[in-house]
mmCIF file of C-alpha atoms and ligand atoms in Angstrom:
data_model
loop_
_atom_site.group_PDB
_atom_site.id
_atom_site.type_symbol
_atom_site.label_atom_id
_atom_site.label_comp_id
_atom_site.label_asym_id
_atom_site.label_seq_id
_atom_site.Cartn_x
_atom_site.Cartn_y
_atom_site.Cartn_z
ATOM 1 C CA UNK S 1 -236.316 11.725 13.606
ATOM 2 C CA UNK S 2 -234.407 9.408 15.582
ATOM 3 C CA UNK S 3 -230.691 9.086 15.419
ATOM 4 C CA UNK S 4 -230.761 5.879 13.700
ATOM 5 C CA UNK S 5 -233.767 5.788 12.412
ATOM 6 C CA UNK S 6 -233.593 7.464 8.072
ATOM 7 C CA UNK S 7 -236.572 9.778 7.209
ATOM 8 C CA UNK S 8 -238.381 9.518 4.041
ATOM 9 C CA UNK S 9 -238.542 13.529 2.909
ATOM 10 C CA UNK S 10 -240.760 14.664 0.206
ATOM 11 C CA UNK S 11 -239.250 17.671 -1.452
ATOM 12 C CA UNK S 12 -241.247 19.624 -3.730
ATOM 13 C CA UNK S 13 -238.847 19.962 -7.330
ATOM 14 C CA UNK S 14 -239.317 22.077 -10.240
ATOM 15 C CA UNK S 15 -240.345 19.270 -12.082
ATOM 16 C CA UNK S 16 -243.417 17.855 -9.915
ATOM 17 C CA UNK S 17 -241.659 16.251 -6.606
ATOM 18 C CA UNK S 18 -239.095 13.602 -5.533
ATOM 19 C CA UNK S 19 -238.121 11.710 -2.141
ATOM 20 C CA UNK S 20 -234.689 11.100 -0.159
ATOM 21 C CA UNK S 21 -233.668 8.457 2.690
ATOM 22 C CA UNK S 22 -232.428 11.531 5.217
ATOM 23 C CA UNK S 23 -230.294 10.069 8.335
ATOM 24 C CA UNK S 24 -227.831 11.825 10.248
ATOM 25 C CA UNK S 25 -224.104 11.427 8.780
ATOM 26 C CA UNK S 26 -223.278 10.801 12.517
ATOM 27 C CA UNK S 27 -224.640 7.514 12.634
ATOM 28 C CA UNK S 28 -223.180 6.489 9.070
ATOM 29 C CA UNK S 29 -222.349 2.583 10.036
ATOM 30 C CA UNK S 30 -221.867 0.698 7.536
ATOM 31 C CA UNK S 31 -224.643 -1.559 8.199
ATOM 32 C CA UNK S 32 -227.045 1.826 7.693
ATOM 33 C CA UNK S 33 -224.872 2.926 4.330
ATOM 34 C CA UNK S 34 -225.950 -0.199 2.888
ATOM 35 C CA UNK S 35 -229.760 -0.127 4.567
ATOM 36 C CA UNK S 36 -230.357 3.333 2.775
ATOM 37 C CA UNK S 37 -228.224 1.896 -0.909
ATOM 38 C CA UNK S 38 -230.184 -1.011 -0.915
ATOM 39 C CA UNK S 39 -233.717 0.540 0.258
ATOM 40 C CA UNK S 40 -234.127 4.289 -1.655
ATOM 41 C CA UNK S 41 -231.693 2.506 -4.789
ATOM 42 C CA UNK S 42 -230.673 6.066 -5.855
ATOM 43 C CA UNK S 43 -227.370 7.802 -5.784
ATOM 44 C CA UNK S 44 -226.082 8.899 -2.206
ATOM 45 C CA UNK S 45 -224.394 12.260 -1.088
ATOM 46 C CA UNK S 46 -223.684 14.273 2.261
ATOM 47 C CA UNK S 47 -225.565 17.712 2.942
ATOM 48 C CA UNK S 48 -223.887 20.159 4.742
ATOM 49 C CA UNK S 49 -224.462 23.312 6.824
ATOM 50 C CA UNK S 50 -222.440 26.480 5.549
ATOM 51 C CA UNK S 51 -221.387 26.569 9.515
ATOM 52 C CA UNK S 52 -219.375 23.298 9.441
ATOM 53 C CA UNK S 53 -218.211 22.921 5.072
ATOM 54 C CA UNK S 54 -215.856 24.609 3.594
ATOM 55 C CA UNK S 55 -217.559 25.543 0.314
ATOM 56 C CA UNK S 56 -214.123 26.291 -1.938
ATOM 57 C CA UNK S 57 -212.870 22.250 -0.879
ATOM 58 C CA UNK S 58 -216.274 21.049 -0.937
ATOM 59 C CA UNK S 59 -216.196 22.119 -4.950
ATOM 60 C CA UNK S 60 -212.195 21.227 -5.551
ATOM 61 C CA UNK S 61 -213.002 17.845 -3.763
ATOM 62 C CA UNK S 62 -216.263 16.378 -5.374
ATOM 63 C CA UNK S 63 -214.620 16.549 -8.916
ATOM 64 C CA UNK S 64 -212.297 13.595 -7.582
ATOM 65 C CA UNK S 65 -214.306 10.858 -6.247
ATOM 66 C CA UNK S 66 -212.801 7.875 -5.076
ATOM 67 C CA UNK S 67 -213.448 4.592 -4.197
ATOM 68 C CA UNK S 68 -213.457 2.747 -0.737
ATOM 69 C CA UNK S 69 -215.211 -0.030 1.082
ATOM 70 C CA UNK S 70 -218.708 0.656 2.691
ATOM 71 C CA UNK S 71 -216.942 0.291 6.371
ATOM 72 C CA UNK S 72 -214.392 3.230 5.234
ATOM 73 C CA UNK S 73 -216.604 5.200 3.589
ATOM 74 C CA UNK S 74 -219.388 4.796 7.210
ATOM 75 C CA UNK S 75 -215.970 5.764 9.103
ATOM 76 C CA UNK S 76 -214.992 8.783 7.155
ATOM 77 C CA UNK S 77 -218.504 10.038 6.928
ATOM 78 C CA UNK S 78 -219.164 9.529 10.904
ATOM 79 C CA UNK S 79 -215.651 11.286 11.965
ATOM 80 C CA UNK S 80 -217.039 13.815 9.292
ATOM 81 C CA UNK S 81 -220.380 14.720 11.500
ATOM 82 C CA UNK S 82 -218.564 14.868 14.684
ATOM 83 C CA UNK S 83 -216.303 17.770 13.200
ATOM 84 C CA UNK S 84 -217.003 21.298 13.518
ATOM 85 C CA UNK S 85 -215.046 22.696 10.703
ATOM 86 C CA UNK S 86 -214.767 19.528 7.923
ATOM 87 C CA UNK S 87 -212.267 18.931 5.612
ATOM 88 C CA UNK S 88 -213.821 17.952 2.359
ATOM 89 C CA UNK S 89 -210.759 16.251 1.055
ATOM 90 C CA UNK S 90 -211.948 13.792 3.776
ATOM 91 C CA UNK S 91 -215.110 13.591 2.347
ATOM 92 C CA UNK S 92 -213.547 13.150 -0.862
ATOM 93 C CA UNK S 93 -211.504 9.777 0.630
ATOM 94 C CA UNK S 94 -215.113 8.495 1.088
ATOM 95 C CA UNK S 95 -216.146 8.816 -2.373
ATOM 96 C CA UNK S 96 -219.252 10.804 -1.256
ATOM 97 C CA UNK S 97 -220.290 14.021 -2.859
ATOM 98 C CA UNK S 98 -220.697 17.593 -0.558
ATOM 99 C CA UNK S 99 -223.525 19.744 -1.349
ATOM 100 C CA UNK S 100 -223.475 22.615 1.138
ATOM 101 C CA UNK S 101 -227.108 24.348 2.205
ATOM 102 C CA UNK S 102 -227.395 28.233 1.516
ATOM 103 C CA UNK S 103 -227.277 30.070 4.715
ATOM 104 C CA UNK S 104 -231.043 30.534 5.510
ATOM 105 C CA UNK S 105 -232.213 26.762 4.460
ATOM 106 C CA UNK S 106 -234.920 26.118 3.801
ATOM 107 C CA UNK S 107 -236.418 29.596 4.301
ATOM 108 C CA UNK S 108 -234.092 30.903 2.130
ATOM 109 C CA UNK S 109 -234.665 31.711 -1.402
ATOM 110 C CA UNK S 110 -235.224 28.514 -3.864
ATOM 111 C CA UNK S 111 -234.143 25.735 -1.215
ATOM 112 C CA UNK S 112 -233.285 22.305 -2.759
ATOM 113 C CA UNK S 113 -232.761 18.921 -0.930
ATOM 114 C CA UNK S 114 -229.798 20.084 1.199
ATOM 115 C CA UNK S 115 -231.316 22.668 2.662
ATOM 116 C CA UNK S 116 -234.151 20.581 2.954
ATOM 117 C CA UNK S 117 -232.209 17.643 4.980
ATOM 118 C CA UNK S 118 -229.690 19.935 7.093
ATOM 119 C CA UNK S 119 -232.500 22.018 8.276
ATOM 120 C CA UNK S 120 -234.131 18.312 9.093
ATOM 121 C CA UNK S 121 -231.162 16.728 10.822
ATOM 122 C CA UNK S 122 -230.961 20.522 12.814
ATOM 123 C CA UNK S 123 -234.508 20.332 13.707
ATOM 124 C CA UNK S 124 -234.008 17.015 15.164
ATOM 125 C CA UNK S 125 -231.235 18.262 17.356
ATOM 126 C CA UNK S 126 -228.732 15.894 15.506
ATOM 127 C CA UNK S 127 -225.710 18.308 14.050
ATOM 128 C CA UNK S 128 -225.255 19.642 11.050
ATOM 129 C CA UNK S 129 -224.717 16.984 8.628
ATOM 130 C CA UNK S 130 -226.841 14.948 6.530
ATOM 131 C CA UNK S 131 -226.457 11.378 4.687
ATOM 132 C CA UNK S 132 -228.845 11.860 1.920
ATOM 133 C CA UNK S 133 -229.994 9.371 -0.818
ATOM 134 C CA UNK S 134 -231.993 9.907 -3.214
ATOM 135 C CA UNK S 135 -235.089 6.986 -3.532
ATOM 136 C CA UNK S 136 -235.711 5.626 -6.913
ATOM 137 C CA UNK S 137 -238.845 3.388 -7.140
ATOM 138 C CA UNK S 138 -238.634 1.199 -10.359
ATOM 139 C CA UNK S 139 -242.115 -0.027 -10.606
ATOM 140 C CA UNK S 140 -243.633 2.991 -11.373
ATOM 141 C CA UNK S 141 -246.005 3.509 -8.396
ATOM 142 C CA UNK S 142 -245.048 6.454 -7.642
ATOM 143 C CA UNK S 143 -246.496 8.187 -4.239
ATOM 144 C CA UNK S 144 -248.721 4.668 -3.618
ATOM 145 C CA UNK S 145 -244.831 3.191 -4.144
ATOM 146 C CA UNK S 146 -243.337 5.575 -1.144
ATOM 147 C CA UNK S 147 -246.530 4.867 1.137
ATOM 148 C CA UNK S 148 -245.791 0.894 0.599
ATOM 149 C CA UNK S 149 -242.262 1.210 1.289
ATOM 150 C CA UNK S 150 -242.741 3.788 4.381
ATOM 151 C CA UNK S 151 -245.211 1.005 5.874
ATOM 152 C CA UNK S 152 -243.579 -1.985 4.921
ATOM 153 C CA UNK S 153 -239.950 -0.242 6.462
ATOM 154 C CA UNK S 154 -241.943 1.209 9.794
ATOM 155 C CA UNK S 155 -240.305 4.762 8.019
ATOM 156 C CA UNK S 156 -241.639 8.868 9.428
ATOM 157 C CA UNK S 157 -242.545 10.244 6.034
ATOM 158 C CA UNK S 158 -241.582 13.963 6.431
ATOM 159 C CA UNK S 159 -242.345 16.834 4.221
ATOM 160 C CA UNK S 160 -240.682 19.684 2.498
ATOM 161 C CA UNK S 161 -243.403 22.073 3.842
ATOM 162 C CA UNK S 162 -243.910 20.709 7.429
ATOM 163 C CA UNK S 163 -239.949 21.704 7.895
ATOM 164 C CA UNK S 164 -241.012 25.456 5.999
ATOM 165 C CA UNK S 165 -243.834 25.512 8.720
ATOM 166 C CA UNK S 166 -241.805 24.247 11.942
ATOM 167 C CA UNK S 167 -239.362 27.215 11.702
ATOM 168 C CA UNK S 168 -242.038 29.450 10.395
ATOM 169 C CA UNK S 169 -243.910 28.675 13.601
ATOM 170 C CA UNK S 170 -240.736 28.830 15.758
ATOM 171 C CA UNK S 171 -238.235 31.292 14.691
ATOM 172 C CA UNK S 172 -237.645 34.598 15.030
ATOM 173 C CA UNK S 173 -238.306 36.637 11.992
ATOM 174 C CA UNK S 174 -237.824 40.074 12.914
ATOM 175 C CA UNK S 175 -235.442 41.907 14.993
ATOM 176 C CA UNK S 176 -237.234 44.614 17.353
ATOM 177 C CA UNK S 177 -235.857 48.001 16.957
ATOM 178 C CA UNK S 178 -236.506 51.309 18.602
ATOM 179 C CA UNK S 179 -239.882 52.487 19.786
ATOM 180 C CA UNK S 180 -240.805 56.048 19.320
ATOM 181 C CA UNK S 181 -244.335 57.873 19.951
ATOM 182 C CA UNK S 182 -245.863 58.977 16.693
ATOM 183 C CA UNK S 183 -248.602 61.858 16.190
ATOM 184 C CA UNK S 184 -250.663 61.463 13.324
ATOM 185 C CA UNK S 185 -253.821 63.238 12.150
ATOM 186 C CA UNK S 186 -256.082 60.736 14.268
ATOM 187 C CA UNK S 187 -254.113 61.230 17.834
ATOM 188 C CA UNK S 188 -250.838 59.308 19.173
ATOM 189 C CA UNK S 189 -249.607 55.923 18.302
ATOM 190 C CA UNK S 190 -246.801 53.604 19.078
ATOM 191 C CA UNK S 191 -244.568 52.967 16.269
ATOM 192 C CA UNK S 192 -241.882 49.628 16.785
ATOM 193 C CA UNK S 193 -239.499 49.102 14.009
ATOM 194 C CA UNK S 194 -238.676 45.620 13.193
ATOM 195 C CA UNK S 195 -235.972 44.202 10.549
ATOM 196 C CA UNK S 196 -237.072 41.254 8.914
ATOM 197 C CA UNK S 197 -234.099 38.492 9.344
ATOM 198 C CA UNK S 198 -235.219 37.134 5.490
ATOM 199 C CA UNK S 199 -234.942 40.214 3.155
ATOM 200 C CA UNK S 200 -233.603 43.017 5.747
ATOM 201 C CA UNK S 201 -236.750 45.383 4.812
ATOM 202 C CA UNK S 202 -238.029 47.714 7.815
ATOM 203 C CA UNK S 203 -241.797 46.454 8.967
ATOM 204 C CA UNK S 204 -243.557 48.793 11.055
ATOM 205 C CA UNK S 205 -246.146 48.044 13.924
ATOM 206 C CA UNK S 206 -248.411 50.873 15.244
ATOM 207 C CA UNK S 207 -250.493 50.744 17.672
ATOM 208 C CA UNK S 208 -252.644 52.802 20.610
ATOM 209 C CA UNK S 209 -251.273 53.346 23.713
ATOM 210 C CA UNK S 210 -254.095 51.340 25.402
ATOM 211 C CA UNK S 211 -253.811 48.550 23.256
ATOM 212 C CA UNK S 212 -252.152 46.181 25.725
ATOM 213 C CA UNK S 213 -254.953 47.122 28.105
ATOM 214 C CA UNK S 214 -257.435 46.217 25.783
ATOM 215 C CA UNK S 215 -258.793 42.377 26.113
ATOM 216 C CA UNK S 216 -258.898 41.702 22.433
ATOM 217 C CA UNK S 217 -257.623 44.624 20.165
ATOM 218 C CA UNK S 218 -258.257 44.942 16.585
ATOM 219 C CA UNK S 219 -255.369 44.219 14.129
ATOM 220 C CA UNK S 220 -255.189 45.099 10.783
ATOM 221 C CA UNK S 221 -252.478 44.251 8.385
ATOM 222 C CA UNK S 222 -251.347 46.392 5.500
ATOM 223 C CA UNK S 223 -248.501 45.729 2.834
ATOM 224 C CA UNK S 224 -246.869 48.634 1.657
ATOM 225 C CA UNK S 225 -247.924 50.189 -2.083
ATOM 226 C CA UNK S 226 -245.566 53.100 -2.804
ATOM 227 C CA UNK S 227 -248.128 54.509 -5.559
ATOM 228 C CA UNK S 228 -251.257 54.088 -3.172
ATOM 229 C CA UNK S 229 -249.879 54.838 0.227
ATOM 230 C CA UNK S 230 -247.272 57.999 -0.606
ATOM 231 C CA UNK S 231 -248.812 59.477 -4.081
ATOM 232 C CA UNK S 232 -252.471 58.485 -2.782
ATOM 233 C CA UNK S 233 -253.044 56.464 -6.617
ATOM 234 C CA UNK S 234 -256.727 55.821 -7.076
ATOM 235 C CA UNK S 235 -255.822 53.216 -8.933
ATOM 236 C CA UNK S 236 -256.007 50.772 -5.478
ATOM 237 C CA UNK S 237 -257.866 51.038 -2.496
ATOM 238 C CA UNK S 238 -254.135 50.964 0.082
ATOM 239 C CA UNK S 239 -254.344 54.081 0.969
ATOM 240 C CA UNK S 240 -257.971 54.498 2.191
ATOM 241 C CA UNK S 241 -257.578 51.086 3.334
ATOM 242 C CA UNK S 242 -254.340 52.652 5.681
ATOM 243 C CA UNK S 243 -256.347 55.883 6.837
ATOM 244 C CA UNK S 244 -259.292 54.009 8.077
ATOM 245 C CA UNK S 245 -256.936 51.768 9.883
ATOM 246 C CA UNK S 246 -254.987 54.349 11.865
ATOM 247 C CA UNK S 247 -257.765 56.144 12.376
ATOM 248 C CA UNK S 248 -259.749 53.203 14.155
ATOM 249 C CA UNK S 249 -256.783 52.564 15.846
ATOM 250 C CA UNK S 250 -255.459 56.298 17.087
ATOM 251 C CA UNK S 251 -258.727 57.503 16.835
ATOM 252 C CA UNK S 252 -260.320 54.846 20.047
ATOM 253 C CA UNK S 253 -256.440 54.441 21.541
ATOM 254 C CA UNK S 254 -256.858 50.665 20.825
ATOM 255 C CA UNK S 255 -255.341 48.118 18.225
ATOM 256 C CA UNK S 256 -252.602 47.161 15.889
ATOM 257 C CA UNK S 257 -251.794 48.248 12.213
ATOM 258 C CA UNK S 258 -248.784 46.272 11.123
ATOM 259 C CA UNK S 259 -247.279 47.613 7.939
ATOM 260 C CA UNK S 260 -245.185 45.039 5.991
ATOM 261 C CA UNK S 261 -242.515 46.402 3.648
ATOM 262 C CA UNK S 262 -240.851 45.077 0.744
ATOM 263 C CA UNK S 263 -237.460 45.942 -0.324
ATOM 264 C CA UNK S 264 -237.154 47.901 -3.846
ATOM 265 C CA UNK S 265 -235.535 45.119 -5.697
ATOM 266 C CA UNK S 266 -238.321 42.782 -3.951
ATOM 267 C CA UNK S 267 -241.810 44.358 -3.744
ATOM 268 C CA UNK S 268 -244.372 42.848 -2.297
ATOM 269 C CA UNK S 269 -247.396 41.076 -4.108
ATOM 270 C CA UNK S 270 -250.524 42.283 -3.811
ATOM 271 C CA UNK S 271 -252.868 39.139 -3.694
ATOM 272 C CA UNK S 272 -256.246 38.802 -1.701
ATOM 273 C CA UNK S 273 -254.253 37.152 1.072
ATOM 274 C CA UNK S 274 -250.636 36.855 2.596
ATOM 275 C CA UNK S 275 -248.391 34.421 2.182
ATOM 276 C CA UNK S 276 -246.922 31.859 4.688
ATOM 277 C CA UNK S 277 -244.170 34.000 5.553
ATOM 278 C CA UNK S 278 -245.690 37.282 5.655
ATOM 279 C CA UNK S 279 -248.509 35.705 7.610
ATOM 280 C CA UNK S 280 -246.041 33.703 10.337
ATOM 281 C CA UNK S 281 -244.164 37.446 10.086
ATOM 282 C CA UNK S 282 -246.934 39.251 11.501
ATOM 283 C CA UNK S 283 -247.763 36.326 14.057
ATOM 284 C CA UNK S 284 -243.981 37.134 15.188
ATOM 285 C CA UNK S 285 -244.430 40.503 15.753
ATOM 286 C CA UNK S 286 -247.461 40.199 17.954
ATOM 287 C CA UNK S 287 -246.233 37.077 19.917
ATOM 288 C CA UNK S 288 -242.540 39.465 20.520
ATOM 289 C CA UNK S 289 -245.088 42.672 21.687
ATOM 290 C CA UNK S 290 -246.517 40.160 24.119
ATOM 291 C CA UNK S 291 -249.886 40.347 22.903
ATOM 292 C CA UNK S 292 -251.748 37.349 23.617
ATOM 293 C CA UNK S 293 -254.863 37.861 21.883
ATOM 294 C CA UNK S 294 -256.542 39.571 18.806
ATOM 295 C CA UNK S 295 -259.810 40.437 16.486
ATOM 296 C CA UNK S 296 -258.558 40.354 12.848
ATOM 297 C CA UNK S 297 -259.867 42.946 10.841
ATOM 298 C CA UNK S 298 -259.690 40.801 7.851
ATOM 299 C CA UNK S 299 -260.435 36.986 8.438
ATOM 300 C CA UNK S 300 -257.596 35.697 6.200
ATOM 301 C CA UNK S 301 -257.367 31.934 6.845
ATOM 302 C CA UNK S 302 -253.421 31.460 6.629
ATOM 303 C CA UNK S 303 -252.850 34.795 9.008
ATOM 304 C CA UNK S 304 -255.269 32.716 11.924
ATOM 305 C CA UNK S 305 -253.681 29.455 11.520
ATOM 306 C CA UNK S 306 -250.479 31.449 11.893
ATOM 307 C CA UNK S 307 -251.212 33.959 15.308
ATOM 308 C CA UNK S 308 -252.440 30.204 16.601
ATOM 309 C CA UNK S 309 -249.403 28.399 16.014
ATOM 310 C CA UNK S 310 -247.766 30.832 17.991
ATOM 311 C CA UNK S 311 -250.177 30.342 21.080
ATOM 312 C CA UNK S 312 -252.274 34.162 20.438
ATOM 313 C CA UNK S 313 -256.044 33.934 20.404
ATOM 314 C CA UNK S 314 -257.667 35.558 17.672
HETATM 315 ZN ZN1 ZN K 401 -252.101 49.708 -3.725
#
């Protein structure tokens, strides 16, 4: 994204999937307010960071909206971006609507199309303020319709999940904590806390002590089941799973359990594979111990595409 140039973003909705012209408020001339009216057709409002809107104004002020020329409105909306703390009774004086993003965007729980564009405009480098309207396509084309009009308007088509993946890929998504040395039935490990930045639950990587000498240690990834792992359950295969894993990996000095936690209001599922986060979570955690390259134990698809994206071999 450009600074003038809009985006066409495909969220995905609760009910199937819609698309928005996103531009950056900062460059809201009115020649571009009347571009993205007359191209996406749909209603028009500004998405905001919590860092710069004032949430309690941005409610009082979009029950009053009121009307002003496109040049005012582009004005009002441009001062607007270049503010760091925005009053939304200006906003109101534009007639423009406020929706302010939850505090995580889009990796947050349940994002919507502000998070969705804010996170966009950030990504881009351009502030924290997005012009957002919504694109209605009346002749019933649907997705052919948004191809025909991102061609025909030379428009980047951007996607809900390719901004979910960028600051998967990038971000930090743990916070390191202590180290400590940890005896265990099978010999010594090396236990490093980490505190997920998402739902604040403790993760837990082990590993030998000549695991950083080793050219391409084994790493095996286990998400914590209370009934399996603590009260040994038969009922599951965790906690035989766990044992064999620290004992490879205490037991030959070399390689990496990671233990993922959930939190007890938020337990973690239990599929065949992880998800995207859990998967880009674990990638973290390797990439932040400054191992560079691994031999996963289980060859999940999502968790290789993952330790790649952050530049580890595996
Ligand atoms: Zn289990």
């Amino acid at each position: 994204m450009r600074a003038a140039n809009p985006v066409i973003l495909d969220v995905p909705e609760e009910a199937g999937s819609a698309a928005f012209l996103v531009c950056w408020a900062g460059h809201g001339n009115a020649e571009l307010l009347g571009y993205t009216a007359r191209v996406a057709g749909g209603p028009s409002f500004l998405a905001a960071s919590p860092a710069t809107a004032q949430a309690t104004t941005v409610a009082a002020a979009n029950h009053t909206p009121v009307a002003c020329t496109l040049a005012e409105r582009a004005e009002i909306i441009t001062s607007l971006a270049g503010r760091p703390g925005f009053d939304a009774g200006t906003a109101r004086r534009a007639g423009i609507p406020v929706v302010v993003a939850a505090t995580q965007g889009v990796l947050g729980a349940a994002p919507g199309i502000a998070e969705f564009a804010v996170d966009l405009v950030q990504a881009a480098g351009l502030g924290q303020l997005a012009l957002v309207t919504e694109i209605v396509l009346d002749d019933g084309t649907g997705p052919h319709g948004l191809d025909g009009l991102a061609t025909q308007r030379a428009l980047v088509r951007v996607s809900g999940q390719e901004i979910i993946a960028e600051r998967l890929r990038t971000e930090a998504l743990a916070v390191r904590g202590p180290e400590v040395v940890l005896p265990t039935d099978h010999g010594l490990v090396l236990a490093t806390g980490y505190r997920d930045t998402h739902s604040g639950a403790e993760h837990l990587v082990l590993r030998g002590p000549a695991t950083e000498r080793s050219a391409r240690p084994v790493l095996h990834v286990h998400r914590e089941c209370p009934t399996g792992d603590v009260f040994s359950s038969l009922s599951c295969s965790c906690r035989s799973e766990l044992d064999t894993a620290l004992a490879d990996v205490a037991g030959s000095g070399s390689g990496i359990v990671v233990y993922l936690r959930g939190k007890p209001d938020r337990p973690l599922h239990h599929g065949p594979h992880l998800d995207d986060r859990q998967a880009h979570l674990v990638a973290f955690m390797i990439q932040d111990l400054s191992l560079h390259r691994v031999h996963l134990h289980h060859g999940d698809p999502r968790q290789r595409d993952a330790l790649r994206g952050r530049g580890i071999g595996c």
